[in-house]
Amino acid sequence: MSYSLLLFDYDGTLCDTRNAIKYSLRRTFQEFGLVEPVEPALQAVVQQGLPLAETLLALHPAGTSPLPATWVETYRRIYSAEAEPLVTPFPGAQQVLATAVARGCTVAIISNKGLAILENSLARLGLRAYAALVLGDDPMAATPLPLKPDPALFTQRIQPRFPQFTLATTLMIGDTATDLQFARNCGIAACWASYGFGHAPDCAAFKPAHRIGSLAELLPLVA
């Protein structure tokens, strides 16, 4: 089976953002005067690919004062100003996107990350030009973006933009259980990027249609 609409996750699929995420989480808790999360806890939340607010809540120490209302804003400010330069593309990211587009595929990059950070990072790394659509969490938007694994992200934002593609020709490429759950919820095939951040047993349990150990292994699947 070959696919012509490719939905790429960003964190852990196209780009290695682990160091940037962990740095920003530590600094956010520093700013709030809270004890920094320990490495095992950081690793555990990164593996899940949760929306940012859920990630911060998961790391919030039980029995301590509620986090300020600016917690998400604080994290994103730190990430953008201090941590984004730590992000690197996975080997072959640009070549794979360029080849897919050259073969006639349409590329969308979808993430639970803040849209401004996502756009800036993709542009800096030379990846933005290959995407016909980039979707991320935008607090300034009139209508909030549904976040993965909510299928409304697909039915309300992606399908109306690309009505020429069927479910059968659409492929979600992601590294975490959240990405694979999203694909299942949407009724589309999933390709598990096993080199990424996801917890292997959780991801394997979804029985994705495809599994790749590097981005280059995706090319035989594209139209």
Short mmCIF file of C-alpha atoms in Angstrom, two decimals:
data_model
loop_
_atom_site.label_atom_id
_atom_site.label_comp_id
_atom_site.label_asym_id
_atom_site.label_seq_id
_atom_site.Cartn_x
_atom_site.Cartn_y
_atom_site.Cartn_z
CA MET A 1 0.00 0.00 0.00
CA SER A 2 1.30 3.47 -0.84
CA TYR A 3 0.07 6.72 0.67
CA SER A 4 -0.26 10.21 -0.74
CA LEU A 5 -1.34 12.32 2.28
CA LEU A 6 1.33 12.09 4.96
CA LEU A 7 0.59 13.40 8.45
CA PHE A 8 3.86 13.83 10.33
CA ASP A 9 4.21 14.31 14.05
CA TYR A 10 6.99 16.75 14.97
CA ASP A 11 8.45 15.88 18.40
CA GLY A 12 10.23 12.54 18.22
CA THR A 13 9.32 11.91 14.58
CA LEU A 14 10.81 14.68 12.46
CA CYS A 15 12.88 16.33 15.15
CA ASP A 16 14.74 15.33 18.29
CA THR A 17 13.36 17.76 20.86
CA ARG A 18 14.08 15.79 24.04
CA ASN A 19 16.76 18.10 25.36
CA ALA A 20 14.70 21.19 24.62
CA ILE A 21 11.58 19.79 26.29
CA LYS A 22 13.37 18.61 29.41
CA TYR A 23 15.31 21.87 29.73
CA SER A 24 12.11 23.92 29.45
CA LEU A 25 10.23 21.80 31.96
CA ARG A 26 13.03 22.12 34.51
CA ARG A 27 13.26 25.89 34.01
CA THR A 28 9.49 26.30 34.28
CA PHE A 29 9.45 24.62 37.69
CA GLN A 30 12.46 26.74 38.72
CA GLU A 31 10.56 29.91 37.85
CA PHE A 32 7.64 28.82 40.01
CA GLY A 33 9.96 28.04 42.92
CA LEU A 34 9.14 24.35 42.80
CA VAL A 35 11.48 21.38 42.95
CA GLU A 36 12.65 20.39 39.47
CA PRO A 37 11.23 17.12 38.12
CA VAL A 38 13.71 14.25 38.25
CA GLU A 39 14.96 12.59 35.06
CA PRO A 40 12.78 9.43 35.26
CA ALA A 41 9.65 11.58 35.60
CA LEU A 42 10.70 13.77 32.69
CA GLN A 43 11.42 10.76 30.52
CA ALA A 44 8.06 9.22 31.36
CA VAL A 45 6.04 12.26 30.28
CA VAL A 46 8.09 12.81 27.12
CA GLN A 47 7.33 9.22 26.11
CA GLN A 48 3.59 9.87 26.26
CA GLY A 49 3.41 12.84 23.87
CA LEU A 50 0.68 14.52 25.93
CA PRO A 51 -0.57 18.09 25.42
CA LEU A 52 1.55 20.56 27.37
CA ALA A 53 -0.99 21.33 30.10
CA GLU A 54 -1.36 17.60 30.84
CA THR A 55 2.42 17.18 30.89
CA LEU A 56 2.85 19.98 33.43
CA LEU A 57 0.05 18.58 35.58
CA ALA A 58 1.63 15.13 35.51
CA LEU A 59 4.88 16.59 36.84
CA HIS A 60 3.26 18.87 39.44
CA PRO A 61 4.15 17.63 42.94
CA ALA A 62 1.15 16.38 44.88
CA GLY A 63 0.19 18.48 47.88
CA THR A 64 1.88 21.66 46.64
CA SER A 65 0.25 24.93 45.67
CA PRO A 66 -1.56 25.02 42.33
CA LEU A 67 0.58 26.12 39.41
CA PRO A 68 0.06 29.75 38.33
CA ALA A 69 -2.29 30.39 35.43
CA THR A 70 0.73 31.40 33.35
CA TRP A 71 2.35 27.95 33.46
CA VAL A 72 1.84 27.12 29.76
CA GLU A 73 2.82 30.64 28.72
CA THR A 74 5.94 30.45 30.91
CA TYR A 75 7.02 27.12 29.44
CA ARG A 76 6.57 28.34 25.88
CA ARG A 77 8.48 31.55 26.56
CA ILE A 78 11.41 29.58 27.97
CA TYR A 79 11.28 27.02 25.15
CA SER A 80 11.25 29.70 22.47
CA ALA A 81 13.89 31.97 24.00
CA GLU A 82 16.32 29.44 25.47
CA ALA A 83 15.64 25.85 24.42
CA GLU A 84 14.62 25.79 20.76
CA PRO A 85 18.25 25.93 19.51
CA LEU A 86 18.72 22.52 21.19
CA VAL A 87 16.34 20.94 18.63
CA THR A 88 17.88 18.95 15.78
CA PRO A 89 16.18 17.14 12.88
CA PHE A 90 16.44 13.38 12.82
CA PRO A 91 18.77 12.06 10.10
CA GLY A 92 17.15 12.22 6.68
CA ALA A 93 14.27 14.51 7.68
CA GLN A 94 14.76 17.05 4.92
CA GLN A 95 15.55 14.45 2.27
CA VAL A 96 12.50 12.34 3.10
CA LEU A 97 10.15 15.34 3.02
CA ALA A 98 11.66 16.58 -0.24
CA THR A 99 11.42 13.15 -1.84
CA ALA A 100 7.82 12.66 -0.72
CA VAL A 101 6.79 16.02 -2.17
CA ALA A 102 8.71 15.32 -5.39
CA ARG A 103 6.76 12.06 -5.76
CA GLY A 104 3.49 13.97 -5.56
CA CYS A 105 2.66 13.46 -1.88
CA THR A 106 1.07 16.14 0.27
CA VAL A 107 2.70 16.67 3.67
CA ALA A 108 1.04 18.01 6.80
CA ILE A 109 2.87 18.45 10.09
CA ILE A 110 0.60 18.19 13.13
CA SER A 111 1.64 18.67 16.72
CA ASN A 112 0.31 19.42 20.19
CA LYS A 113 3.18 21.92 20.47
CA GLY A 114 2.53 25.66 20.33
CA LEU A 115 2.06 26.80 16.74
CA ALA A 116 4.46 29.75 16.87
CA ILE A 117 7.28 27.59 18.27
CA LEU A 118 6.51 24.88 15.71
CA GLU A 119 6.56 27.26 12.74
CA ASN A 120 9.79 28.93 13.86
CA SER A 121 11.55 25.63 14.44
CA LEU A 122 10.51 24.15 11.10
CA ALA A 123 11.66 27.29 9.30
CA ARG A 124 15.03 27.34 11.11
CA LEU A 125 15.66 23.70 10.24
CA GLY A 126 14.70 24.10 6.58
CA LEU A 127 11.63 21.84 6.82
CA ARG A 128 8.72 24.29 6.62
CA ALA A 129 8.72 24.63 2.83
CA TYR A 130 7.73 20.99 2.35
CA ALA A 131 4.53 21.15 4.40
CA ALA A 132 1.26 22.16 2.78
CA LEU A 133 -0.24 22.49 6.27
CA VAL A 134 1.19 22.97 9.77
CA LEU A 135 -1.12 22.62 12.76
CA GLY A 136 -0.21 23.36 16.37
CA ASP A 137 -1.80 24.69 19.53
CA ASP A 138 -2.55 28.40 19.04
CA PRO A 139 -3.89 30.20 22.13
CA MET A 140 -4.72 33.25 20.01
CA ALA A 141 -6.99 31.35 17.61
CA ALA A 142 -10.71 32.12 17.68
CA THR A 143 -11.46 28.39 17.72
CA PRO A 144 -9.09 26.21 19.80
CA LEU A 145 -7.32 23.49 17.88
CA PRO A 146 -8.41 19.97 18.83
CA LEU A 147 -5.28 18.18 20.03
CA LYS A 148 -4.17 14.60 19.36
CA PRO A 149 -5.62 12.04 19.95
CA ASP A 150 -8.92 13.89 19.36
CA PRO A 151 -10.10 12.88 15.84
CA ALA A 152 -11.68 16.32 15.43
CA LEU A 153 -8.19 17.52 14.52
CA PHE A 154 -8.52 15.35 11.43
CA THR A 155 -12.20 15.72 10.61
CA GLN A 156 -12.39 19.49 11.22
CA ARG A 157 -8.97 20.76 10.17
CA ILE A 158 -7.31 18.26 7.82
CA GLN A 159 -10.03 16.54 5.80
CA PRO A 160 -11.76 19.82 4.78
CA ARG A 161 -8.40 21.14 3.56
CA PHE A 162 -7.60 18.02 1.53
CA PRO A 163 -10.92 16.48 0.40
CA GLN A 164 -9.25 14.75 -2.55
CA PHE A 165 -7.59 12.18 -0.26
CA THR A 166 -9.31 9.12 1.14
CA LEU A 167 -8.77 7.45 4.49
CA ALA A 168 -7.02 4.61 2.67
CA THR A 169 -4.41 6.93 1.14
CA THR A 170 -3.71 8.83 4.37
CA LEU A 171 -0.90 7.82 6.73
CA MET A 172 -0.11 9.12 10.22
CA ILE A 173 3.60 8.94 11.07
CA GLY A 174 4.30 9.32 14.79
CA ASP A 175 6.38 8.00 17.65
CA THR A 176 4.09 7.89 20.69
CA ALA A 177 0.94 6.11 21.78
CA THR A 178 -0.88 9.44 21.45
CA ASP A 179 -0.07 9.53 17.72
CA LEU A 180 -1.12 5.92 17.20
CA GLN A 181 -4.33 6.44 19.16
CA PHE A 182 -5.04 9.47 16.98
CA ALA A 183 -4.65 7.39 13.82
CA ARG A 184 -6.95 4.71 15.19
CA ASN A 185 -9.56 7.30 16.20
CA CYS A 186 -9.44 8.75 12.67
CA GLY A 187 -9.67 5.41 10.90
CA ILE A 188 -6.37 5.87 9.08
CA ALA A 189 -3.21 3.77 8.93
CA ALA A 190 -0.39 4.47 11.36
CA CYS A 191 3.35 4.23 10.91
CA TRP A 192 5.20 3.97 14.22
CA ALA A 193 8.52 5.82 14.27
CA SER A 194 10.16 3.44 16.73
CA TYR A 195 13.35 5.51 16.88
CA GLY A 196 11.45 8.31 18.64
CA PHE A 197 10.32 9.00 22.19
CA GLY A 198 7.42 6.59 22.64
CA HIS A 199 7.28 3.79 25.20
CA ALA A 200 7.73 0.71 23.02
CA PRO A 201 5.23 -1.66 24.72
CA ASP A 202 2.51 1.00 24.66
CA CYS A 203 3.10 1.75 20.99
CA ALA A 204 3.37 -1.88 19.91
CA ALA A 205 0.04 -2.59 21.58
CA PHE A 206 -1.70 -0.48 18.92
CA LYS A 207 -0.45 -2.86 16.22
CA PRO A 208 0.39 -0.08 13.74
CA ALA A 209 0.27 -0.98 10.06
CA HIS A 210 3.91 0.00 9.62
CA ARG A 211 6.99 0.44 11.76
CA ILE A 212 10.16 2.31 10.80
CA GLY A 213 13.51 2.45 12.54
CA SER A 214 14.58 5.58 10.64
CA LEU A 215 12.91 8.21 8.50
CA ALA A 216 14.50 6.81 5.35
CA GLU A 217 12.52 3.58 5.82
CA LEU A 218 9.34 5.55 5.15
CA LEU A 219 10.10 6.16 1.47
CA PRO A 220 8.91 2.76 0.16
CA LEU A 221 5.46 3.61 1.57
CA VAL A 222 4.95 6.89 -0.27
CA ALA A 223 3.21 7.14 -3.61
#
